[in-house]
CSV table of C-alpha atoms and ligand atoms in Angstrom, one decimal:
chain,number,residue,atom,x,y,z
A,210,MET,CA,-29.4,31.9,29.3
A,211,GLY,CA,-27.1,35.1,29.8
A,212,GLU,CA,-24.3,34.9,27.4
A,213,PHE,CA,-25.3,31.7,25.7
A,214,GLN,CA,-28.7,33.3,24.6
A,215,ILE,CA,-29.1,32.4,21.0
A,216,GLN,CA,-30.0,35.4,18.7
A,217,GLN,CA,-33.2,34.9,16.8
A,218,SER,CA,-32.7,35.0,13.1
A,219,PHE,CA,-34.7,37.7,10.9
A,220,PHE,CA,-37.0,34.9,9.6
A,221,ASP,CA,-37.6,33.6,13.3
A,222,GLN,CA,-38.6,37.1,14.2
A,223,TYR,CA,-41.1,37.1,11.5
A,224,LEU,CA,-42.5,33.5,12.5
A,225,GLY,CA,-42.7,34.8,16.1
A,226,LYS,CA,-44.8,37.8,15.1
A,227,LEU,CA,-47.0,35.6,12.9
A,228,ARG,CA,-47.7,33.2,15.8
A,229,HIS,CA,-48.5,36.2,18.0
A,230,VAL,CA,-51.0,37.4,15.4
A,231,ALA,CA,-52.5,33.9,14.9
A,232,GLU,CA,-53.5,33.9,18.6
A,233,ILE,CA,-55.2,37.2,18.5
A,234,ILE,CA,-57.2,36.6,15.3
A,235,ASP,CA,-57.5,32.9,15.9
A,236,LEU,CA,-55.9,31.6,12.6
A,237,ALA,CA,-56.1,27.9,11.9
A,238,PRO,CA,-53.0,25.9,12.0
A,239,GLU,CA,-53.0,25.3,8.3
A,240,VAL,CA,-53.2,29.0,7.6
A,241,VAL,CA,-50.2,29.5,10.0
A,242,GLU,CA,-48.3,26.7,7.9
A,243,ILE,CA,-48.9,28.3,4.6
A,244,LEU,CA,-47.8,31.8,5.8
A,245,SER,CA,-44.7,30.1,7.4
A,246,LYS,CA,-43.3,28.7,4.2
A,247,PRO,CA,-42.4,30.2,0.9
A,248,LYS,CA,-44.3,29.1,-2.1
A,249,ARG,CA,-40.9,28.7,-4.1
A,250,THR,CA,-37.3,29.2,-3.3
A,251,ILE,CA,-34.9,29.5,-6.1
A,252,ILE,CA,-31.0,29.2,-5.3
A,253,VAL,CA,-28.6,29.6,-8.2
A,254,SER,CA,-24.9,29.5,-8.6
A,255,ILE,CA,-23.6,32.1,-11.0
A,256,PRO,CA,-20.1,31.9,-12.6
A,257,VAL,CA,-18.8,35.2,-13.5
A,258,ARG,CA,-15.5,35.9,-15.5
A,259,MET,CA,-13.9,38.7,-13.4
A,260,ASP,CA,-11.6,41.4,-14.8
A,261,ASN,CA,-8.5,39.6,-13.8
A,262,GLY,CA,-9.6,36.5,-15.9
A,263,LYS,CA,-10.3,34.2,-13.1
A,264,THR,CA,-14.0,33.0,-12.7
A,265,ARG,CA,-15.9,33.5,-9.5
A,266,VAL,CA,-19.0,31.7,-8.5
A,267,PHE,CA,-21.8,33.7,-6.8
A,268,THR,CA,-24.7,32.3,-4.8
A,269,ALA,CA,-28.1,34.1,-5.7
A,270,TYR,CA,-31.4,33.8,-4.2
A,271,ARG,CA,-35.2,34.5,-5.1
A,272,VAL,CA,-37.8,33.7,-2.6
A,273,GLN,CA,-41.4,33.7,-3.8
A,274,PHE,CA,-43.4,33.9,-0.7
A,275,ASN,CA,-47.0,33.9,-1.5
A,276,ASP,CA,-49.2,34.9,-4.6
A,277,ALA,CA,-52.6,34.7,-3.3
A,278,ARG,CA,-53.4,38.5,-3.7
A,279,GLY,CA,-51.5,38.8,-7.1
A,280,PRO,CA,-48.2,38.4,-8.9
A,281,MET,CA,-45.3,38.5,-6.3
A,282,LYS,CA,-43.2,41.7,-5.9
A,283,GLY,CA,-40.0,42.5,-4.2
A,284,GLY,CA,-36.7,44.0,-4.8
A,285,PHE,CA,-33.1,42.2,-5.0
A,286,ARG,CA,-30.0,43.3,-3.2
A,287,TYR,CA,-26.3,42.9,-3.6
A,288,HIS,CA,-24.6,42.6,-0.3
A,289,PRO,CA,-21.8,40.4,1.4
A,290,ASP,CA,-24.1,39.5,4.1
A,291,VAL,CA,-27.0,38.2,1.7
A,292,ASN,CA,-28.3,34.8,3.0
A,293,LEU,CA,-31.4,32.5,2.7
A,294,ASP,CA,-32.8,33.4,6.1
A,295,GLU,CA,-32.7,37.1,5.4
A,296,VAL,CA,-34.2,36.8,1.9
A,297,LYS,CA,-37.0,34.7,3.3
A,298,ALA,CA,-37.8,37.3,6.0
A,299,LEU,CA,-37.7,40.2,3.5
A,300,ALA,CA,-40.0,38.2,1.1
A,301,ALA,CA,-42.5,37.6,3.9
A,302,LEU,CA,-42.4,41.3,4.8
A,303,MET,CA,-43.1,42.1,1.2
A,304,MET,CA,-46.1,39.9,1.2
A,305,LEU,CA,-47.5,41.7,4.2
A,306,LYS,CA,-46.4,45.2,2.8
A,307,THR,CA,-48.4,44.9,-0.5
A,308,ALA,CA,-51.5,43.5,1.4
A,309,VAL,CA,-51.1,46.4,4.2
A,310,VAL,CA,-51.4,49.0,1.4
A,311,ASN,CA,-53.9,46.9,-0.5
A,312,ILE,CA,-52.0,46.7,-3.8
A,313,PRO,CA,-52.9,43.7,-5.9
A,314,TYR,CA,-49.6,41.7,-5.4
A,315,GLY,CA,-48.1,39.0,-3.3
A,316,GLY,CA,-44.6,39.2,-1.9
A,317,SER,CA,-41.1,37.9,-2.9
A,318,LYS,CA,-37.4,39.0,-2.5
A,319,GLY,CA,-34.1,38.4,-4.1
A,320,GLY,CA,-30.3,38.9,-3.4
A,321,VAL,CA,-27.0,37.9,-4.5
A,322,LYS,CA,-24.1,37.3,-2.0
A,323,CYS,CA,-21.3,39.7,-3.4
A,324,ASN,CA,-19.6,43.1,-2.4
A,325,PRO,CA,-20.6,45.5,-5.2
A,326,LYS,CA,-18.2,47.9,-3.6
A,327,GLU,CA,-15.3,45.8,-4.8
A,328,MET,CA,-16.7,44.9,-8.3
A,329,SER,CA,-16.1,46.9,-11.5
A,330,ARG,CA,-19.1,48.2,-13.6
A,331,ARG,CA,-18.6,45.4,-16.3
A,332,GLU,CA,-18.5,42.7,-13.5
A,333,LEU,CA,-21.8,44.0,-12.0
A,334,GLU,CA,-23.3,44.0,-15.4
A,335,VAL,CA,-22.4,40.4,-16.2
A,336,LEU,CA,-23.5,39.2,-12.7
A,337,THR,CA,-27.0,41.1,-13.3
A,338,ARG,CA,-27.5,39.7,-16.8
A,339,GLU,CA,-26.6,36.1,-15.6
A,340,TYR,CA,-29.0,36.6,-12.6
A,341,ALA,CA,-31.8,37.7,-15.0
A,342,LYS,CA,-31.1,34.7,-17.1
A,343,ALA,CA,-31.2,32.2,-14.3
A,344,LEU,CA,-34.5,33.9,-13.0
A,345,ALA,CA,-36.4,34.2,-16.4
A,346,PRO,CA,-38.2,31.1,-16.3
A,347,PHE,CA,-39.6,31.9,-12.9
A,348,ILE,CA,-40.6,35.5,-13.3
A,349,GLY,CA,-42.7,37.9,-15.4
A,350,PRO,CA,-45.1,40.8,-15.2
A,351,ASP,CA,-48.0,38.2,-14.1
A,352,ILE,CA,-45.7,36.1,-11.9
A,353,ASP,CA,-43.0,37.8,-9.9
A,354,ILE,CA,-41.6,41.3,-10.6
A,355,PRO,CA,-38.2,42.3,-9.1
A,356,ALA,CA,-37.2,46.0,-8.2
A,357,PRO,CA,-34.3,47.8,-6.7
A,358,ASP,CA,-33.0,47.3,-3.0
A,359,VAL,CA,-29.8,47.9,-1.2
A,360,ASN,CA,-27.0,48.5,-3.7
A,361,THR,CA,-29.1,47.9,-6.8
A,362,ASP,CA,-30.4,50.9,-8.7
A,363,ALA,CA,-32.1,51.9,-12.0
A,364,GLN,CA,-29.1,50.9,-14.1
A,365,VAL,CA,-29.1,47.4,-12.6
A,366,MET,CA,-32.8,47.2,-13.4
A,367,ALA,CA,-32.0,48.1,-17.1
A,368,TRP,CA,-29.5,45.5,-17.6
A,369,PHE,CA,-31.9,43.0,-16.0
A,370,LEU,CA,-34.7,44.0,-18.3
A,371,ASP,CA,-32.6,44.0,-21.5
A,372,GLU,CA,-31.3,40.3,-20.7
A,373,TYR,CA,-35.0,39.1,-19.8
A,374,ASN,CA,-36.3,40.7,-23.1
A,375,LYS,CA,-33.6,38.7,-25.1
A,376,VAL,CA,-34.4,35.4,-23.3
A,377,VAL,CA,-38.3,35.7,-24.0
A,378,GLY,CA,-37.8,37.4,-27.5
A,379,LYS,CA,-39.9,40.5,-26.9
A,380,VAL,CA,-39.9,43.9,-24.8
A,381,VAL,CA,-41.6,43.4,-21.5
A,382,PRO,CA,-41.1,46.7,-19.4
A,383,GLY,CA,-43.5,45.4,-16.7
A,384,VAL,CA,-41.1,42.6,-15.7
A,385,VAL,CA,-39.2,44.9,-13.3
A,386,THR,CA,-39.7,48.2,-11.7
A,387,GLY,CA,-37.3,51.2,-10.6
A,388,LYS,CA,-36.2,51.5,-14.3
A,389,PRO,CA,-34.8,54.6,-15.8
A,390,LEU,CA,-37.5,56.9,-17.1
A,391,SER,CA,-36.1,56.5,-20.6
A,392,ILE,CA,-37.3,52.8,-20.7
A,393,GLY,CA,-40.5,53.0,-18.9
A,394,GLY,CA,-39.7,54.1,-15.4
A,395,SER,CA,-42.2,56.1,-13.3
A,396,GLY,CA,-41.9,59.8,-12.3
A,397,GLY,CA,-41.5,60.0,-8.6
A,398,ARG,CA,-40.0,56.4,-8.0
A,399,GLY,CA,-36.8,57.7,-6.8
A,400,GLU,CA,-38.0,59.5,-3.9
A,401,ALA,CA,-41.3,57.5,-3.2
A,402,THR,CA,-40.2,55.7,-0.1
A,403,GLY,CA,-39.0,58.8,1.6
A,404,ARG,CA,-42.2,60.7,0.5
A,405,GLY,CA,-44.2,57.9,1.9
A,406,VAL,CA,-42.5,58.1,5.2
A,407,PHE,CA,-43.3,61.8,5.4
A,408,PHE,CA,-47.0,61.2,4.5
A,409,ILE,CA,-47.2,58.6,7.3
A,410,GLY,CA,-45.4,61.2,9.6
A,411,LEU,CA,-48.1,63.7,8.8
A,412,GLU,CA,-50.9,61.2,9.6
A,413,ALA,CA,-49.3,59.9,12.8
A,414,ALA,CA,-48.6,63.6,14.0
A,415,SER,CA,-52.2,64.5,13.5
A,416,LYS,CA,-53.5,61.6,15.4
A,417,LEU,CA,-51.2,62.2,18.2
A,418,ASN,CA,-51.7,66.0,18.2
A,419,VAL,CA,-48.0,66.7,17.6
A,420,SER,CA,-46.8,69.6,15.3
A,421,LEU,CA,-44.5,68.3,12.7
A,422,LYS,CA,-43.3,71.8,12.0
A,423,ASP,CA,-41.8,72.2,15.5
A,424,ALA,CA,-40.5,68.6,15.6
A,425,ARG,CA,-37.0,67.6,16.1
A,426,VAL,CA,-36.4,64.6,13.9
A,427,SER,CA,-33.3,62.2,14.2
A,428,ILE,CA,-32.4,60.0,11.3
A,429,GLN,CA,-30.2,56.8,11.0
A,430,GLY,CA,-28.8,56.5,7.6
A,431,PHE,CA,-28.2,59.1,4.7
A,432,GLY,CA,-29.2,57.0,1.7
A,433,ASN,CA,-32.2,56.9,-0.6
A,434,VAL,CA,-34.7,56.6,2.0
A,435,ALA,CA,-33.2,58.6,4.8
A,436,PHE,CA,-32.2,61.5,2.5
A,437,ASN,CA,-35.6,61.9,0.8
A,438,ALA,CA,-37.5,61.6,4.0
A,439,ALA,CA,-35.2,64.2,5.6
A,440,LYS,CA,-36.0,66.6,2.6
A,441,PHE,CA,-39.7,66.5,3.1
A,442,PHE,CA,-39.5,66.9,6.8
A,443,TYR,CA,-36.9,69.7,6.5
A,444,GLU,CA,-39.0,71.5,3.9
A,445,LEU,CA,-41.9,71.6,6.1
A,446,GLY,CA,-39.9,73.3,8.8
A,447,SER,CA,-39.0,70.3,11.1
A,448,LYS,CA,-35.4,70.3,12.6
A,449,ILE,CA,-33.4,67.5,11.4
A,450,VAL,CA,-31.0,67.2,14.5
A,451,ALA,CA,-28.9,64.1,13.5
A,452,VAL,CA,-28.2,61.8,10.6
A,453,SER,CA,-25.4,59.2,10.0
A,454,ASN,CA,-24.0,56.8,7.4
A,455,SER,CA,-21.7,53.8,7.8
A,456,LYS,CA,-18.7,55.9,8.7
A,457,GLY,CA,-20.4,57.9,11.5
A,458,GLY,CA,-23.0,60.5,12.3
A,459,ILE,CA,-23.4,64.2,13.1
A,460,TYR,CA,-25.6,66.0,15.5
A,461,ASN,CA,-26.8,69.7,15.9
A,462,PRO,CA,-29.7,70.5,18.4
A,463,ASP,CA,-30.4,73.5,16.2
A,464,GLY,CA,-30.8,71.6,13.1
A,465,LEU,CA,-28.8,70.5,10.2
A,466,ASN,CA,-29.1,72.1,6.8
A,467,ILE,CA,-29.6,68.6,4.9
A,468,TYR,CA,-28.9,69.9,1.5
A,469,LYS,CA,-25.5,71.2,2.5
A,470,VAL,CA,-25.0,67.7,4.4
A,471,MET,CA,-25.7,65.9,1.1
A,472,GLU,CA,-23.2,68.1,-0.7
A,473,VAL,CA,-20.6,67.3,1.6
A,474,LYS,CA,-21.4,63.7,1.5
A,475,ARG,CA,-21.2,63.5,-2.2
A,476,LYS,CA,-17.9,65.4,-2.4
A,477,GLU,CA,-16.2,63.8,0.4
A,478,GLY,CA,-17.9,60.5,1.0
A,479,SER,CA,-19.3,60.8,4.6
A,480,VAL,CA,-21.7,63.0,6.4
A,481,THR,CA,-19.0,63.1,9.1
A,482,LYS,CA,-17.0,65.8,7.0
A,483,TYR,CA,-19.7,68.4,7.7
A,484,SER,CA,-18.4,71.1,9.8
A,485,GLU,CA,-21.4,72.7,11.6
A,486,ALA,CA,-22.1,69.7,13.8
A,487,GLU,CA,-20.9,67.6,16.5
A,488,ILE,CA,-19.5,64.3,15.3
A,489,ILE,CA,-21.4,61.1,16.8
A,490,SER,CA,-21.3,57.5,16.2
A,491,ARG,CA,-23.5,55.8,13.4
A,492,GLU,CA,-25.8,54.4,16.1
A,493,ASP,CA,-26.0,57.7,18.1
A,494,PRO,CA,-28.9,59.1,16.2
A,495,LEU,CA,-31.0,56.4,17.5
A,496,THR,CA,-30.7,57.8,21.1
A,497,VAL,CA,-30.2,61.5,20.8
A,498,ASP,CA,-32.9,63.9,22.2
A,499,CYS,CA,-35.5,64.3,19.5
A,500,ASP,CA,-39.2,63.9,19.2
A,501,ILE,CA,-39.3,61.7,15.9
A,502,LEU,CA,-36.8,58.8,15.2
A,503,ILE,CA,-36.5,57.3,11.7
A,504,PRO,CA,-34.2,54.5,11.5
A,505,ALA,CA,-33.4,54.3,7.6
A,506,ALA,CA,-30.2,52.2,7.3
A,507,LEU,CA,-30.3,48.5,8.0
A,508,GLU,CA,-32.3,45.8,9.9
A,509,GLY,CA,-31.6,45.0,13.7
A,510,GLN,CA,-30.5,48.5,14.8
A,511,ILE,CA,-32.7,49.1,17.7
A,512,THR,CA,-32.1,46.4,20.2
A,513,GLU,CA,-32.7,45.5,23.9
A,514,LYS,CA,-29.2,47.0,24.4
A,515,ASN,CA,-30.1,50.6,23.2
A,516,ALA,CA,-34.0,50.8,23.2
A,517,GLY,CA,-34.1,52.1,26.9
A,518,ASN,CA,-32.1,55.1,25.8
A,519,VAL,CA,-34.3,56.1,22.9
A,520,LYS,CA,-35.8,59.6,23.7
A,521,ALA,CA,-38.3,59.9,20.8
A,522,LYS,CA,-42.0,59.7,21.3
A,523,MET,CA,-42.5,58.4,17.8
A,524,ILE,CA,-40.6,56.1,15.5
A,525,ILE,CA,-41.2,55.9,11.8
A,526,GLU,CA,-39.4,52.8,10.5
A,527,GLY,CA,-37.7,53.7,7.0
A,528,ALA,CA,-35.7,50.7,7.0
A,529,ASN,CA,-36.9,47.0,7.0
A,530,GLY,CA,-36.8,45.3,10.2
A,531,PRO,CA,-34.7,48.0,12.2
A,532,THR,CA,-36.2,47.1,15.6
A,533,THR,CA,-35.9,43.7,17.2
A,534,PRO,CA,-38.8,42.1,19.1
A,535,GLU,CA,-37.0,42.5,22.5
A,536,ALA,CA,-36.5,46.4,21.6
A,537,ASP,CA,-40.2,46.5,20.4
A,538,LYS,CA,-41.4,45.3,23.8
A,539,ILE,CA,-39.1,47.8,25.7
A,540,LEU,CA,-40.3,50.8,23.4
A,541,SER,CA,-43.9,49.6,23.9
A,542,GLU,CA,-43.5,49.6,27.7
A,543,LYS,CA,-42.2,53.2,27.3
A,544,GLY,CA,-45.3,54.3,25.4
A,545,VAL,CA,-43.4,55.1,22.1
A,546,PHE,CA,-45.7,55.2,19.1
A,547,ILE,CA,-44.1,52.9,16.4
A,548,VAL,CA,-45.1,53.0,12.7
A,549,PRO,CA,-43.9,49.7,11.6
A,550,ASP,CA,-41.8,49.2,8.3
A,551,ILE,CA,-44.5,47.3,6.3
A,552,LEU,CA,-46.7,50.4,6.5
A,553,ALA,CA,-44.0,53.2,7.0
A,554,ASN,CA,-41.7,52.3,4.0
A,555,ALA,CA,-44.3,51.1,1.6
A,556,GLY,CA,-44.1,54.1,-0.6
A,557,GLY,CA,-41.5,52.4,-2.8
A,558,VAL,CA,-43.5,49.5,-3.6
A,559,VAL,CA,-46.6,51.6,-4.2
A,560,VAL,CA,-44.8,53.7,-6.9
A,561,SER,CA,-43.4,50.4,-8.3
A,562,TYR,CA,-47.0,49.2,-8.7
A,563,PHE,CA,-47.9,52.5,-10.6
A,564,GLU,CA,-44.9,51.9,-12.7
A,565,TRP,CA,-46.2,48.4,-13.6
A,566,VAL,CA,-49.7,49.7,-14.2
A,567,GLN,CA,-48.3,52.4,-16.5
A,568,ASN,CA,-46.2,49.8,-18.4
A,569,ARG,CA,-49.0,47.5,-19.0
A,570,MET,CA,-51.3,50.6,-20.2
A,571,GLY,CA,-48.5,51.9,-22.2
A,572,TYR,CA,-49.7,55.3,-21.0
A,573,TYR,CA,-47.8,57.5,-18.5
A,574,TRP,CA,-48.8,59.8,-15.7
A,575,SER,CA,-47.3,63.1,-14.5
A,576,GLU,CA,-45.2,63.1,-11.5
A,577,LYS,CA,-47.9,65.1,-9.7
A,578,GLU,CA,-50.4,62.4,-10.6
A,579,VAL,CA,-48.1,59.8,-9.1
A,580,ASP,CA,-47.4,61.8,-5.8
A,581,ASP,CA,-51.3,62.4,-5.3
A,582,LYS,CA,-52.0,58.7,-5.7
A,583,LEU,CA,-49.4,57.8,-3.5
A,584,LYS,CA,-50.7,60.1,-0.9
A,585,THR,CA,-54.1,58.5,-1.1
A,586,ILE,CA,-52.8,55.1,-0.7
A,587,MET,CA,-50.5,55.8,2.2
A,588,VAL,CA,-53.1,57.9,4.2
A,589,ASN,CA,-55.9,55.1,3.7
A,590,ALA,CA,-53.4,52.4,4.7
A,591,PHE,CA,-52.3,54.4,7.9
A,592,ASN,CA,-56.1,54.9,8.9
A,593,ASP,CA,-56.9,51.1,8.3
A,594,VAL,CA,-54.0,50.0,10.4
A,595,TYR,CA,-54.9,52.8,13.2
A,596,GLU,CA,-58.5,51.6,13.2
A,597,VAL,CA,-57.5,47.9,13.5
A,598,SER,CA,-55.0,48.6,16.3
A,599,ASN,CA,-57.8,50.5,18.3
A,600,LYS,CA,-60.2,47.7,17.8
A,601,TYR,CA,-57.9,45.0,19.0
A,602,ASN,CA,-56.3,47.3,21.5
A,603,VAL,CA,-52.8,46.3,20.1
A,604,ASP,CA,-49.8,48.5,18.9
A,605,MET,CA,-49.4,49.6,15.3
A,606,ARG,CA,-47.0,46.6,14.3
A,607,THR,CA,-49.6,44.1,15.5
A,608,GLY,CA,-52.3,46.2,13.8
A,609,ALA,CA,-50.4,46.2,10.4
A,610,TYR,CA,-49.9,42.5,10.6
A,611,ILE,CA,-53.5,41.8,11.4
A,612,THR,CA,-54.7,44.0,8.6
A,613,SER,CA,-52.5,42.5,6.0
A,614,ILE,CA,-53.0,38.8,7.2
A,615,ASN,CA,-56.6,39.2,7.1
A,616,ARG,CA,-56.7,40.4,3.5
A,617,ILE,CA,-54.3,37.5,2.5
A,618,VAL,CA,-56.4,35.0,4.4
A,619,GLY,CA,-59.4,36.4,2.4
A,620,ALA,CA,-57.7,35.8,-0.8
A,621,MET,CA,-56.6,32.3,0.1
A,622,LYS,CA,-60.2,31.4,1.0
A,623,SER,CA,-61.6,32.8,-2.2
A,624,LEU,CA,-59.0,30.6,-4.2
A,625,GLY,CA,-60.1,27.6,-2.2
A,626,TRP,CA,-56.6,27.2,-0.7
A,627,ILE,CA,-58.0,26.9,2.8
B,726,NAD,P1,-29.1,53.1,0.6
B,726,NAD,O1,-28.0,52.0,0.4
B,726,NAD,O2,-29.4,54.1,-0.4
B,726,NAD,O3,-28.7,53.8,2.0
B,726,NAD,C1,-28.3,53.1,3.2
B,726,NAD,C2,-27.8,54.1,4.1
B,726,NAD,O4,-27.5,53.6,5.3
B,726,NAD,C3,-26.5,54.7,3.6
B,726,NAD,O5,-26.5,56.1,3.8
B,726,NAD,C4,-25.4,54.0,4.4
B,726,NAD,O6,-24.3,54.7,4.6
B,726,NAD,C5,-26.1,53.9,5.8
B,726,NAD,N1,-25.7,52.8,6.6
B,726,NAD,C6,-25.4,51.6,6.3
B,726,NAD,N2,-24.9,50.9,7.5
B,726,NAD,C7,-25.0,51.9,8.4
B,726,NAD,C8,-24.9,51.8,9.9
B,726,NAD,N3,-24.4,50.7,10.3
B,726,NAD,N4,-25.1,52.9,10.8
B,726,NAD,C9,-25.7,53.9,10.0
B,726,NAD,N5,-25.9,54.0,8.8
B,726,NAD,C10,-25.5,52.9,8.0
B,726,NAD,O7,-30.4,52.1,1.0
B,726,NAD,P2,-31.8,52.6,1.0
B,726,NAD,O8,-32.6,52.1,-0.2
B,726,NAD,O9,-32.0,53.9,1.5
B,726,NAD,O10,-32.4,51.5,2.2
B,726,NAD,C11,-32.3,51.7,3.5
B,726,NAD,C12,-33.2,50.7,4.0
B,726,NAD,O11,-34.7,51.1,3.6
B,726,NAD,C13,-32.9,49.3,3.8
B,726,NAD,O12,-33.6,48.6,5.0
B,726,NAD,C14,-34.1,49.0,2.8
B,726,NAD,O13,-34.4,47.6,2.6
B,726,NAD,C15,-35.2,49.9,3.3
B,726,NAD,N6,-36.0,50.2,2.1
B,726,NAD,C16,-35.8,50.7,0.8
B,726,NAD,C17,-36.7,51.1,0.1
B,726,NAD,C18,-36.3,51.8,-1.3
B,726,NAD,O14,-37.3,52.2,-2.0
B,726,NAD,N7,-35.1,52.2,-1.5
B,726,NAD,C19,-38.1,50.9,0.3
B,726,NAD,C20,-38.3,50.2,1.3
B,726,NAD,C21,-37.6,49.8,2.3
């Protein structure tokens, strides 16, 4: 094999894990087949008149994986690397994520292959509105509900909603989540994923008898998930020893003041401009000396090449798919406790669910109510997965897959699909 070994695609990694779990819980072949194929795949070409007067055609995807447990739910991203394999894998992970936290949704995901960093605000608005128009016949609050992901934010959701409303001729705030507060967004949505990562950290630490207050935490990334997670650990008293962004990383064994780091990043564009730390590479936070590692940047970061050098005893996956299956095996053998993405970063979709519930009621909760409800769901989900992992004597990732697949299978049986 050696250098000719073919890298498993992101979706193949999902299929591999599905087959592994199917053996453990003895899933029928037709169940595995349903869970291996998206219910519906939408691919559209979107022409956009660019600011220079020329038209460019963008390829856009929406993969609706499974709706046995409820309407499908998943964000959409704008990125040059977006492709069908990635969107399919992320849609499957969304199906598992909503089931593992037991909210009444299926799973979906979307993406447009584009480079938003090279596009003007007007071009992004036109692209978003055309994407909304193209998806309008296939989405809705009872069908499929998009949300923000990488490089899409509350403003993008607002444009998307406005265009959808025009197509259907009424105001339907529940068709997207992650909206601005002024048009039906939920308090607490912005920091929900980071807050959820922190709640999971608290639960895991209590199970492993670790004091989070004394813990050294290293984080890859410094965006929405990474910064908000860092903030809650920092406030508790943990030492944040390393963070990074796409331009590089910083390390200080005595701990970073993450608010000052954020100020520097805002002003100068990168955490590496922060002076009270040693400059390291963007991958180094994965392998510095620490107790807890939070990968919160991109997929496929912890691989068979660097997994052996990971020093953390606990990994909480803020990003989707940060650990390859080969790395997972190496880390398991080293006895590292890994809280998988579908559990650890579910805080965002949970508060998106609360946003949708509030939109449908037309009645809005305080931020405190949202945070308290989020905590209850995250703690219960952690304990469900922890129990299943112990029952089957498997790691937390396998336990999370078993927990969610059992719930999806239960729904498919009730519906008469199997
Ligand atoms: P973001 O765009 O806000 O932040 C991404 C961060 O990663 C940035 O700081 C960027 O500089 C950094 N980065 C990019 N490439 C890097 C590299 N090679 N090395 C180190 N750092 C790098 O995105 P986000 O919303 O924080 O999402 C991060 C991850 O979390 C993604 O995998 C996303 O799918 C996942 N996620 C996000 C949410 C959410 O609510 N935002 C919810 C669940 C999962």
